[in-house]
mmCIF file of C-alpha atoms in Angstrom:
data_model
loop_
_atom_site.group_PDB
_atom_site.id
_atom_site.type_symbol
_atom_site.label_atom_id
_atom_site.label_comp_id
_atom_site.label_asym_id
_atom_site.label_seq_id
_atom_site.Cartn_x
_atom_site.Cartn_y
_atom_site.Cartn_z
ATOM 1 C CA MET A 240 9.260 14.495 2.825
ATOM 2 C CA PHE A 241 8.887 18.290 2.243
ATOM 3 C CA ALA A 242 6.972 17.819 -1.061
ATOM 4 C CA ASN A 243 4.521 15.551 0.623
ATOM 5 C CA TYR A 244 4.256 17.907 3.670
ATOM 6 C CA LEU A 245 3.435 20.590 1.272
ATOM 7 C CA ILE A 246 0.736 18.491 -0.425
ATOM 8 C CA GLY A 247 -0.814 17.632 2.885
ATOM 9 C CA LEU A 248 -0.787 21.222 4.068
ATOM 10 C CA ARG A 249 -2.248 22.804 0.939
ATOM 11 C CA GLU A 250 -4.838 20.088 0.134
ATOM 12 C CA GLY A 251 -5.615 19.647 3.782
ATOM 13 C CA LEU A 252 -6.199 23.396 4.311
ATOM 14 C CA GLU A 253 -8.465 23.608 1.326
ATOM 15 C CA ALA A 254 -10.675 20.710 2.700
ATOM 16 C CA ALA A 255 -10.525 22.153 6.190
ATOM 17 C CA LEU A 256 -11.725 25.534 5.038
ATOM 18 C CA VAL A 257 -14.576 24.027 3.167
ATOM 19 C CA VAL A 258 -15.796 22.350 6.353
ATOM 20 C CA SER A 259 -15.200 25.492 8.347
ATOM 21 C CA ILE A 260 -17.470 27.264 5.926
ATOM 22 C CA LEU A 261 -20.224 24.696 6.393
ATOM 23 C CA VAL A 262 -19.819 24.767 10.158
ATOM 24 C CA ALA A 263 -19.961 28.544 10.263
ATOM 25 C CA TYR A 264 -23.142 28.652 8.212
ATOM 26 C CA LEU A 265 -24.900 26.209 10.509
ATOM 27 C CA VAL A 266 -23.776 28.259 13.545
ATOM 28 C CA LYS A 267 -24.824 31.532 11.826
ATOM 29 C CA VAL A 268 -28.377 30.197 11.088
ATOM 30 C CA GLY A 269 -28.711 28.551 14.560
ATOM 31 C CA ARG A 270 -28.862 24.974 13.263
ATOM 32 C CA GLN A 271 -26.060 23.507 15.376
ATOM 33 C CA ASP A 272 -28.231 20.402 15.631
ATOM 34 C CA ARG A 273 -27.084 19.575 12.147
ATOM 35 C CA LEU A 274 -23.325 19.713 12.997
ATOM 36 C CA VAL A 275 -23.320 16.030 13.676
ATOM 37 C CA VAL A 276 -24.827 15.328 10.301
ATOM 38 C CA VAL A 277 -22.357 17.473 8.551
ATOM 39 C CA SER A 278 -19.509 15.588 10.431
ATOM 40 C CA GLY A 279 -20.983 12.453 9.230
ATOM 41 C CA GLY A 280 -20.776 13.500 5.655
ATOM 42 C CA VAL A 281 -17.181 14.714 6.182
ATOM 43 C CA ALA A 282 -16.148 11.466 7.891
ATOM 44 C CA LEU A 283 -17.750 9.545 4.894
ATOM 45 C CA ALA A 284 -15.777 11.721 2.385
ATOM 46 C CA VAL A 285 -12.503 11.108 4.356
ATOM 47 C CA ALA A 286 -13.275 7.234 4.503
ATOM 48 C CA VAL A 287 -13.883 7.124 0.732
ATOM 49 C CA SER A 288 -10.731 9.163 -0.006
ATOM 50 C CA VAL A 289 -8.580 6.703 2.164
ATOM 51 C CA ALA A 290 -10.355 3.702 0.501
ATOM 52 C CA PHE A 291 -9.543 5.122 -2.897
ATOM 53 C CA GLY A 292 -5.912 5.479 -1.970
ATOM 54 C CA ALA A 293 -5.868 1.879 -0.669
ATOM 55 C CA LEU A 294 -7.616 0.628 -3.870
ATOM 56 C CA LEU A 295 -4.897 2.288 -5.955
ATOM 57 C CA THR A 296 -2.154 0.596 -3.825
ATOM 58 C CA TYR A 297 -3.930 -2.816 -3.959
ATOM 59 C CA THR A 298 -4.439 -2.623 -7.706
ATOM 60 C CA SER A 299 -0.777 -1.698 -8.435
ATOM 61 C CA THR A 300 0.749 -4.233 -5.986
ATOM 62 C CA SER A 301 -1.628 -7.141 -6.049
ATOM 63 C CA LEU A 302 -3.985 -7.175 -9.114
ATOM 64 C CA LEU A 303 -1.228 -6.346 -11.637
ATOM 65 C CA ALA A 304 1.244 -9.229 -11.564
ATOM 66 C CA ASP A 305 3.816 -8.260 -14.121
ATOM 67 C CA PHE A 306 6.187 -5.347 -14.018
ATOM 68 C CA LYS A 307 5.184 -3.765 -17.145
ATOM 69 C CA SER A 308 1.509 -3.569 -16.240
ATOM 70 C CA GLN A 309 2.401 -2.090 -12.859
ATOM 71 C CA GLU A 310 4.472 0.649 -14.582
ATOM 72 C CA ILE A 311 1.776 1.483 -17.075
ATOM 73 C CA PHE A 312 -0.843 1.694 -14.260
ATOM 74 C CA GLY A 313 1.422 3.815 -12.133
ATOM 75 C CA GLY A 314 2.377 6.107 -15.016
ATOM 76 C CA THR A 315 -1.267 6.577 -16.096
ATOM 77 C CA MET A 316 -2.476 7.331 -12.602
ATOM 78 C CA SER A 317 0.343 9.830 -12.084
ATOM 79 C CA ALA A 318 -0.409 11.558 -15.292
ATOM 80 C CA ILE A 319 -4.170 11.756 -14.332
ATOM 81 C CA ALA A 320 -3.084 13.149 -10.849
ATOM 82 C CA VAL A 321 -1.110 15.960 -12.600
ATOM 83 C CA VAL A 322 -4.222 16.891 -14.673
ATOM 84 C CA PHE A 323 -6.438 16.893 -11.507
ATOM 85 C CA VAL A 324 -4.009 18.971 -9.478
ATOM 86 C CA THR A 325 -3.388 21.370 -12.148
ATOM 87 C CA TRP A 326 -7.104 21.844 -12.691
ATOM 88 C CA MET A 327 -7.726 22.255 -8.967
ATOM 89 C CA VAL A 328 -5.038 24.898 -8.545
ATOM 90 C CA PHE A 329 -6.563 27.055 -11.303
ATOM 91 C CA TRP A 330 -10.144 26.211 -10.054
ATOM 92 C CA MET A 331 -9.418 27.284 -6.597
ATOM 93 C CA ARG A 332 -7.966 30.590 -7.827
ATOM 94 C CA ARG A 333 -10.844 31.226 -10.129
ATOM 95 C CA THR A 334 -13.779 30.286 -7.893
ATOM 96 C CA ALA A 335 -12.444 31.022 -4.340
ATOM 97 C CA ARG A 336 -14.197 34.493 -4.318
ATOM 98 C CA GLY A 337 -17.684 32.971 -4.489
ATOM 99 C CA MET A 338 -17.027 29.662 -2.692
ATOM 100 C CA ARG A 339 -18.655 30.649 0.508
ATOM 101 C CA ALA A 340 -21.766 31.952 -1.111
ATOM 102 C CA GLU A 341 -21.928 28.792 -3.286
ATOM 103 C CA LEU A 342 -21.484 26.465 -0.168
ATOM 104 C CA ASP A 343 -23.930 28.498 1.954
ATOM 105 C CA GLY A 344 -26.599 28.227 -0.882
ATOM 106 C CA ARG A 345 -26.123 24.512 -1.277
ATOM 107 C CA LEU A 346 -26.398 23.885 2.453
ATOM 108 C CA SER A 347 -29.331 26.147 2.885
ATOM 109 C CA THR A 348 -31.274 24.146 0.183
ATOM 110 C CA ALA A 349 -30.057 20.811 1.780
ATOM 111 C CA LEU A 350 -31.370 21.865 5.183
ATOM 112 C CA GLU A 351 -34.938 22.302 3.650
ATOM 113 C CA LEU A 352 -34.665 18.839 1.884
ATOM 114 C CA GLY A 353 -33.654 16.812 4.993
ATOM 115 C CA THR A 354 -30.841 14.994 6.657
ATOM 116 C CA PHE A 355 -29.743 12.893 3.640
ATOM 117 C CA ALA A 356 -29.324 16.107 1.524
ATOM 118 C CA VAL A 357 -27.161 17.668 4.253
ATOM 119 C CA VAL A 358 -24.945 14.555 4.458
ATOM 120 C CA LEU A 359 -24.663 14.554 0.668
ATOM 121 C CA THR A 360 -23.729 18.161 0.532
ATOM 122 C CA ALA A 361 -21.011 17.856 3.052
ATOM 123 C CA PHE A 362 -19.736 14.639 1.487
ATOM 124 C CA LEU A 363 -19.504 16.149 -2.055
ATOM 125 C CA ALA A 364 -17.828 19.305 -0.779
ATOM 126 C CA VAL A 365 -15.099 17.408 1.006
ATOM 127 C CA ALA A 366 -14.860 14.259 -1.279
ATOM 128 C CA ARG A 367 -13.751 16.426 -4.304
ATOM 129 C CA GLU A 368 -10.679 17.587 -2.290
ATOM 130 C CA GLY A 369 -10.106 14.139 -0.711
ATOM 131 C CA LEU A 370 -10.111 12.105 -3.824
ATOM 132 C CA GLU A 371 -7.831 14.482 -5.638
ATOM 133 C CA THR A 372 -5.540 14.529 -2.625
ATOM 134 C CA ALA A 373 -5.529 10.756 -2.421
ATOM 135 C CA LEU A 374 -4.615 10.366 -6.072
ATOM 136 C CA PHE A 375 -1.795 12.964 -6.022
ATOM 137 C CA PHE A 376 -0.376 11.696 -2.757
ATOM 138 C CA TRP A 377 -0.338 8.167 -4.065
ATOM 139 C CA SER A 378 1.441 9.282 -7.118
ATOM 140 C CA ALA A 379 4.094 11.227 -5.013
ATOM 141 C CA VAL A 380 4.608 8.131 -2.870
ATOM 142 C CA GLN A 381 5.230 6.003 -5.929
ATOM 143 C CA ALA A 382 7.760 8.538 -7.117
ATOM 144 C CA ALA A 383 9.574 8.551 -3.718
ATOM 145 C CA GLY A 384 10.077 4.911 -3.609
ATOM 146 C CA ASN A 385 9.819 2.499 -0.716
ATOM 147 C CA THR A 386 10.161 4.752 2.329
ATOM 148 C CA THR A 387 8.015 6.111 5.122
ATOM 149 C CA ASP A 388 9.063 9.575 4.654
ATOM 150 C CA PRO A 389 6.125 10.555 2.292
ATOM 151 C CA VAL A 390 3.625 9.256 4.863
ATOM 152 C CA ILE A 391 5.129 11.042 7.693
ATOM 153 C CA GLY A 392 5.491 14.305 5.789
ATOM 154 C CA PHE A 393 1.951 14.137 4.546
ATOM 155 C CA SER A 394 0.560 13.382 7.984
ATOM 156 C CA LEU A 395 2.466 16.266 9.404
ATOM 157 C CA GLY A 396 1.020 18.540 6.582
ATOM 158 C CA ILE A 397 -2.496 17.406 7.271
ATOM 159 C CA ALA A 398 -2.178 18.043 10.992
ATOM 160 C CA THR A 399 -0.783 21.439 10.340
ATOM 161 C CA ALA A 400 -3.601 22.280 8.056
ATOM 162 C CA VAL A 401 -6.217 21.177 10.666
ATOM 163 C CA VAL A 402 -4.646 23.299 13.351
ATOM 164 C CA LEU A 403 -4.228 26.242 11.041
ATOM 165 C CA ALA A 404 -7.855 26.080 10.003
ATOM 166 C CA TRP A 405 -9.131 25.872 13.459
ATOM 167 C CA LEU A 406 -6.968 28.930 14.497
ATOM 168 C CA LEU A 407 -8.368 30.830 11.438
ATOM 169 C CA TYR A 408 -11.866 29.778 12.308
ATOM 170 C CA ARG A 409 -11.351 31.008 15.940
ATOM 171 C CA ARG A 410 -9.703 34.160 14.612
ATOM 172 C CA SER A 411 -6.623 33.396 16.605
ATOM 173 C CA VAL A 412 -4.261 34.037 13.698
ATOM 174 C CA ARG A 413 -4.287 36.147 10.666
ATOM 175 C CA LEU A 414 -3.029 34.809 7.385
ATOM 176 C CA ASN A 415 -3.100 36.183 3.847
ATOM 177 C CA LEU A 416 -4.723 33.144 2.271
ATOM 178 C CA ALA A 417 -4.582 34.647 -1.164
ATOM 179 C CA ARG A 418 -0.833 34.829 -0.993
ATOM 180 C CA PHE A 419 -0.586 31.523 0.747
ATOM 181 C CA PHE A 420 -2.614 29.769 -1.932
ATOM 182 C CA THR A 421 -0.714 31.604 -4.746
ATOM 183 C CA TRP A 422 2.724 30.463 -3.587
ATOM 184 C CA THR A 423 1.694 26.963 -2.484
ATOM 185 C CA GLY A 424 -0.092 26.622 -5.833
ATOM 186 C CA ALA A 425 3.194 27.526 -7.562
ATOM 187 C CA ALA A 426 5.000 24.946 -5.488
ATOM 188 C CA LEU A 427 2.377 22.338 -6.328
ATOM 189 C CA ILE A 428 2.880 23.054 -10.031
ATOM 190 C CA VAL A 429 6.620 22.345 -9.545
ATOM 191 C CA ILE A 430 5.774 19.095 -7.725
ATOM 192 C CA ALA A 431 3.314 18.133 -10.377
ATOM 193 C CA ALA A 432 5.973 18.606 -13.032
ATOM 194 C CA GLY A 433 8.236 16.180 -11.147
ATOM 195 C CA VAL A 434 5.320 13.680 -10.909
ATOM 196 C CA LEU A 435 4.664 14.017 -14.716
ATOM 197 C CA ALA A 436 8.354 13.315 -15.384
ATOM 198 C CA TYR A 437 8.097 10.236 -13.176
ATOM 199 C CA ALA A 438 4.950 9.201 -15.002
ATOM 200 C CA ILE A 439 6.820 9.449 -18.306
ATOM 201 C CA HIS A 440 9.465 7.222 -16.955
ATOM 202 C CA ASP A 441 7.045 4.665 -15.775
ATOM 203 C CA LEU A 442 5.337 4.603 -19.278
ATOM 204 C CA GLN A 443 8.799 4.132 -20.836
ATOM 205 C CA GLU A 444 9.521 1.240 -18.558
ATOM 206 C CA GLY A 445 6.075 -0.203 -19.425
ATOM 207 C CA GLY A 446 6.923 0.042 -23.086
ATOM 208 C CA VAL A 447 4.282 2.679 -24.001
ATOM 209 C CA ILE A 448 6.753 5.410 -24.697
ATOM 210 C CA GLY A 449 10.173 4.769 -26.305
ATOM 211 C CA GLY A 450 13.504 6.258 -25.507
ATOM 212 C CA LEU A 451 14.092 4.755 -22.085
ATOM 213 C CA ASN A 452 17.840 4.633 -22.625
ATOM 214 C CA THR A 453 18.022 7.982 -24.571
ATOM 215 C CA LEU A 454 19.221 10.310 -21.808
ATOM 216 C CA ALA A 455 19.051 14.133 -21.870
ATOM 217 C CA PHE A 456 21.769 14.258 -19.172
ATOM 218 C CA ASP A 457 23.476 12.055 -16.713
ATOM 219 C CA VAL A 458 24.891 13.766 -13.593
ATOM 220 C CA SER A 459 24.850 10.725 -11.303
ATOM 221 C CA GLU A 460 28.446 11.171 -10.683
ATOM 222 C CA GLN A 461 28.006 14.797 -9.537
ATOM 223 C CA ILE A 462 24.680 14.099 -7.778
ATOM 224 C CA PRO A 463 24.791 10.535 -6.499
ATOM 225 C CA PRO A 464 21.256 9.219 -5.867
ATOM 226 C CA GLY A 465 22.315 8.045 -2.367
ATOM 227 C CA SER A 466 23.665 11.266 -1.260
ATOM 228 C CA TRP A 467 21.771 13.710 1.055
ATOM 229 C CA TYR A 468 21.412 16.365 -1.627
ATOM 230 C CA GLY A 469 20.398 13.754 -4.241
ATOM 231 C CA SER A 470 17.692 12.648 -1.761
ATOM 232 C CA LEU A 471 16.650 16.186 -1.141
ATOM 233 C CA LEU A 472 16.389 17.019 -4.896
ATOM 234 C CA LYS A 473 14.373 13.860 -5.460
ATOM 235 C CA GLY A 474 12.079 14.507 -2.483
ATOM 236 C CA VAL A 475 11.298 18.093 -3.442
ATOM 237 C CA PHE A 476 11.518 18.119 -7.193
ATOM 238 C CA ASN A 477 11.478 14.352 -8.025
ATOM 239 C CA PHE A 478 14.795 15.038 -9.687
ATOM 240 C CA THR A 479 16.554 11.898 -11.114
ATOM 241 C CA PRO A 480 20.340 12.318 -12.030
ATOM 242 C CA GLN A 481 19.735 10.143 -15.155
ATOM 243 C CA THR A 482 16.843 11.922 -16.992
ATOM 244 C CA THR A 483 15.633 10.782 -20.387
ATOM 245 C CA VAL A 484 14.880 13.141 -23.225
ATOM 246 C CA ALA A 485 11.181 12.377 -23.038
ATOM 247 C CA GLN A 486 11.182 13.174 -19.329
ATOM 248 C CA ALA A 487 12.975 16.500 -19.922
ATOM 249 C CA ILE A 488 10.618 17.440 -22.787
ATOM 250 C CA ALA A 489 7.507 16.627 -20.682
ATOM 251 C CA TRP A 490 8.764 18.518 -17.635
ATOM 252 C CA THR A 491 9.638 21.644 -19.606
ATOM 253 C CA ALA A 492 6.473 21.481 -21.809
ATOM 254 C CA TYR A 493 4.374 21.281 -18.508
ATOM 255 C CA ILE A 494 5.955 23.738 -16.095
ATOM 256 C CA VAL A 495 6.864 26.630 -18.574
ATOM 257 C CA PRO A 496 3.364 27.316 -19.953
ATOM 258 C CA VAL A 497 1.523 26.262 -16.812
ATOM 259 C CA MET A 498 3.656 28.524 -14.536
ATOM 260 C CA ALA A 499 3.317 31.414 -17.013
ATOM 261 C CA VAL A 500 -0.431 31.249 -17.225
ATOM 262 C CA PHE A 501 -0.618 30.839 -13.384
ATOM 263 C CA PHE A 502 1.187 33.985 -12.797
ATOM 264 C CA LEU A 503 0.660 36.224 -15.919
ATOM 265 C CA GLY A 504 -2.977 35.279 -16.151
ATOM 266 C CA HIS A 505 -3.449 36.447 -12.534
ATOM 267 C CA ARG A 506 -1.695 39.701 -13.270
ATOM 268 C CA ILE A 507 -3.873 40.295 -16.320
ATOM 269 C CA ARG A 508 -7.052 39.789 -14.276
ATOM 270 C CA SER A 509 -5.634 42.070 -11.527
ATOM 271 C CA GLY A 510 -5.422 44.864 -14.043
ATOM 272 C CA GLN A 511 -9.030 44.645 -14.787
ATOM 273 C CA PRO A 512 -11.630 46.670 -12.776
ATOM 274 C CA SER A 513 -12.187 44.998 -9.404
ATOM 275 C CA GLN A 514 -15.418 43.202 -8.863
ATOM 276 C CA PRO A 515 -17.450 43.915 -5.765
ATOM 277 C CA SER A 516 -16.045 41.608 -3.028
ATOM 278 C CA GLN A 517 -18.227 38.992 -1.456
ATOM 279 C CA PRO A 518 -18.038 37.945 2.120
ATOM 280 C CA SER A 519 -16.073 34.519 2.320
ATOM 281 C CA GLY A 520 -15.405 34.199 6.025
ATOM 282 C CA PRO A 521 -16.974 31.702 8.422
ATOM 283 C CA ASP A 522 -18.445 34.624 10.355
ATOM 284 C CA GLU A 523 -19.812 33.587 13.769
ATOM 285 C CA PRO A 524 -22.643 35.464 15.250
ATOM 286 C CA GLY A 525 -21.280 38.410 17.424
ATOM 287 C CA GLN A 526 -17.816 38.309 16.090
ATOM 288 C CA PRO A 527 -16.166 40.939 13.946
ATOM 289 C CA SER A 528 -15.052 40.142 10.434
ATOM 290 C CA GLY A 529 -11.632 38.614 10.295
ATOM 291 C CA PRO A 530 -9.386 36.956 7.624
ATOM 292 C CA SER A 531 -11.199 35.065 4.907
ATOM 293 C CA PRO A 532 -10.929 31.291 5.093
ATOM 294 C CA VAL A 533 -10.684 31.145 1.281
ATOM 295 C CA PRO A 534 -8.388 33.256 -0.858
ATOM 296 C CA SER A 535 -9.793 36.320 -2.347
ATOM 297 C CA GLU A 536 -7.930 37.724 -5.392
ATOM 298 C CA SER A 537 -8.696 41.237 -4.078
ATOM 299 C CA THR A 538 -6.359 40.710 -1.112
ATOM 300 C CA SER A 539 -3.409 39.531 -3.076
#
């Protein structure tokens, strides 16, 4: 449940901050009449993301009849989810500084073009986060098995993100978002490594990758899958007591270089001369500057 809570919190907060930037810009330029239009674009993006998740579930459970096809589909989608999440973690860190200026510019142009352009701008801004979240959450649910805990954890994470984004927008709380996104990004990399290991196991069961019975270790006696700590390790790290050699290699080959680049690359950039900071908060008219809604590397 914790892993899915973290997915909902992190991805939900990213999407909520994007929405807050769009809303803040409309308030700033006195175009509150377009708030309904932006809300429509956001609602459409959410609906498309939910439909995408439902399509993945329907495809894996109904369209694919045999077990091997289901495993291959699940493994492939999980591997794609890992690629998307990894890209988004690094993308957010690289582009967060100029996100507000970029969204403001796009929305300014859209306001001149008309209603459809505003809807499309809001839709594209949120759909990117929504589709990625739907795919990653679906993969995490597949890894967790038949239980409602992932849905509960994810829903709580989304609810927390919405409340937190609202409090940030109203400047009721202060949060070092750069630090928040750094550590939640690191946690997502750990979760993604577990999802990748699960994807490898699916592909092994589907016959795409060999070595299904070649185990790297078997600690099922020390960590029974039905024990509370076994469930905890599986829920957080997707750890399986019986891990194949291919799973262990994939997990290690992913997490070591990705985590090293995530932290060491940031430190190298931090050692460079700092660039002029750009405003990134959803400033409202008449309100003082507060915490930025998107992470700024200069604040970490």
